[in-house]
Coordinates of C-alpha atoms in Angstrom, one line a residue:
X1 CA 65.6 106.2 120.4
X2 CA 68.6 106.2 118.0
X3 CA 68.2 105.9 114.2
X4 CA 68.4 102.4 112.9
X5 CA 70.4 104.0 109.3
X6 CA 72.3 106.4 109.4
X7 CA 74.8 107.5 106.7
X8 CA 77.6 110.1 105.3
X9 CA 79.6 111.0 102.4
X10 CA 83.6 111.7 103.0
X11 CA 85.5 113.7 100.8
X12 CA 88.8 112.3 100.3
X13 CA 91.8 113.7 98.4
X14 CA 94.2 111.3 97.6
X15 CA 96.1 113.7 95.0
X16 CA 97.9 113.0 91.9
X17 CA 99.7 109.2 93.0
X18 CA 98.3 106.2 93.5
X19 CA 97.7 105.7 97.1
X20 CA 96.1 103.8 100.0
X21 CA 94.6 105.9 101.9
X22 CA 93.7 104.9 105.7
X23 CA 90.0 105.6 106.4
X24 CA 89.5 103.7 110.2
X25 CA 89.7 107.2 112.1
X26 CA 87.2 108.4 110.2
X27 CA 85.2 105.2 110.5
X28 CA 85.6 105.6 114.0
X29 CA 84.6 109.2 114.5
X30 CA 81.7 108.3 111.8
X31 CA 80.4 105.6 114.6
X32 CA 81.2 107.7 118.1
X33 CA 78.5 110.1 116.3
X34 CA 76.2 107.8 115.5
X35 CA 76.1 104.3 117.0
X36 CA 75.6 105.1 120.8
X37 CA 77.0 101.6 122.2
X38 CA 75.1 99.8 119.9
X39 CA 75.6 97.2 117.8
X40 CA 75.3 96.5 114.1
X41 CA 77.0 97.0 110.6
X42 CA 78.9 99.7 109.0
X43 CA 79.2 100.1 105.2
X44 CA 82.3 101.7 103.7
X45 CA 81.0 102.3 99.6
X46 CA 83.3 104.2 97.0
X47 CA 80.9 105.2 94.2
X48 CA 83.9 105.4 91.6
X49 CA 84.6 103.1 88.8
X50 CA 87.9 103.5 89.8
X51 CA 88.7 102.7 93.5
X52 CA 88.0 100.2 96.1
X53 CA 88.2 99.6 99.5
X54 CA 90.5 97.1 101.2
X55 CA 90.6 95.7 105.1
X56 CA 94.8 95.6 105.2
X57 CA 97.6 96.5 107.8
X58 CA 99.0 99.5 107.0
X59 CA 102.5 101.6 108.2
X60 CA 104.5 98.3 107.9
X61 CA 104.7 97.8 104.1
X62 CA 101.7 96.1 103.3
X63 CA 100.2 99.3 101.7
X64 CA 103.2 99.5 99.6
X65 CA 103.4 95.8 98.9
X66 CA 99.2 96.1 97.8
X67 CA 100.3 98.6 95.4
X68 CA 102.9 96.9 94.1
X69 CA 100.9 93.4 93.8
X70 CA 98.1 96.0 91.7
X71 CA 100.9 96.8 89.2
X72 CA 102.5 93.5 88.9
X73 CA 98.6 92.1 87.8
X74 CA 97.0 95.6 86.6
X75 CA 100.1 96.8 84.7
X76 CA 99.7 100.8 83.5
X77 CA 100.6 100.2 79.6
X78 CA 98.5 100.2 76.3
X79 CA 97.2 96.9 76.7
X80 CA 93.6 98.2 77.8
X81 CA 90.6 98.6 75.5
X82 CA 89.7 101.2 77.8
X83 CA 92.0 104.2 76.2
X84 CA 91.1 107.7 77.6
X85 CA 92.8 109.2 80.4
X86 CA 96.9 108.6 81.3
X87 CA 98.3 105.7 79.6
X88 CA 97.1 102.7 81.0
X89 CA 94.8 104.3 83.1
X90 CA 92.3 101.6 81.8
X91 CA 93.7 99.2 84.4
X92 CA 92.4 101.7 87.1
X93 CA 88.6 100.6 85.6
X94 CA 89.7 97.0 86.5
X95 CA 90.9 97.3 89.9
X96 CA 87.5 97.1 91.8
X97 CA 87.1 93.7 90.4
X98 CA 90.4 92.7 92.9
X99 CA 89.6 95.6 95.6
X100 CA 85.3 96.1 95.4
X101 CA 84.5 99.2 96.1
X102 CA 82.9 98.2 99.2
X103 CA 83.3 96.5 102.6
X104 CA 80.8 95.9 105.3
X105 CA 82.0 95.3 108.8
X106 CA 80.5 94.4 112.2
X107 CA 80.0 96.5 114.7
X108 CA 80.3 96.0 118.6
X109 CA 78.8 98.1 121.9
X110 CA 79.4 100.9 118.9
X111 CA 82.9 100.3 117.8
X112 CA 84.4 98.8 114.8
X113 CA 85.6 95.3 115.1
X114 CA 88.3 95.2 113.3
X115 CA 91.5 92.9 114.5
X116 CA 94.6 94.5 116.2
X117 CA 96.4 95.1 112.7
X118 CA 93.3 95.8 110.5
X119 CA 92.8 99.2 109.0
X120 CA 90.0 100.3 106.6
X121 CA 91.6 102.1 103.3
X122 CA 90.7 103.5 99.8
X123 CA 92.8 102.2 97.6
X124 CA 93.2 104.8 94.4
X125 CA 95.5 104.3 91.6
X126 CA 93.6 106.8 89.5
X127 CA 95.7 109.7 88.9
X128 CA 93.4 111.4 87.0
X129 CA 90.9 112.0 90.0
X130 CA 92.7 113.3 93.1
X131 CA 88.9 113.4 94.8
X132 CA 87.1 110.8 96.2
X133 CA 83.6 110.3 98.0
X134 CA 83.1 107.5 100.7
X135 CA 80.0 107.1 101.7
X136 CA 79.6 105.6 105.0
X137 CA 76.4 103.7 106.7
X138 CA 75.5 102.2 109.7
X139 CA 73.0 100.1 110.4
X140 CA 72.4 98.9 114.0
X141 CA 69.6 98.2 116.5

């Protein structure tokens, strides 16, 4: 019988700009290891004060266009009570209000249900940490 949890850190480096990093391969490979046909949940957590993870289309712009939105409400200047790190980095401790540092999604015969566009992604404007853990779970019966 398969385990009912099962879970796994990823090491991600997302280097020194702010990026969106597509994770859904390695959500995928993550769940052909794992989920044997079945069905269930997997959570996608980012244990940083600083990241989040986002469900979004990416390759056509809408990665850029997520980063852009972040600096047009998250702007990276002294406004901030939170001070150390690159100027403005204190925005960085806001962003997983807008992008939570988690997502759970369903699961289906043992692959992710996402919709034709829908990629899973990191989403990092930290430049102060280039590496990242994801921890991914699965839960399914």
């Amino acid at each position: 019988m398969s385990t009912p949890f099962t879970t796994r850190m990823l090491h991600v480096s997302t280097g020194s700009m702010e990026r969106v990093a597509d994770l859904t391969r390695d959500c995928e490979t993550f769940l052909s290891e794992v989920a044997a046909g079945r069905d269930g949940l997997l959570n996608i957590f980012v244990p940083h004060a600083t990241a989040g993870v986002a469900v979004i289309e990416t390759g056509a712009g809408s990665d850029d266009d997520l980063l852009a939105a972040l600096h047009s409400l998250l702007p990276a200047d002294d406004r901030w009570q939170h001070r150390h790190g690159s100027p403005g980095h204190g925005r960085d401790h806001v962003l997983p209000a807008l992008v939570p540092p988690h997502a759970t999604l369903p699961v289906i015969g043992g692959a992710l249900a996402l919709g034709t566009w829908q990629s899973v992604c990191l989403v990092d404007t930290n430049k102060d940490n280039a590496d990242r853990q994801v921890r991914l779970s699965f839960f399914g019966r």
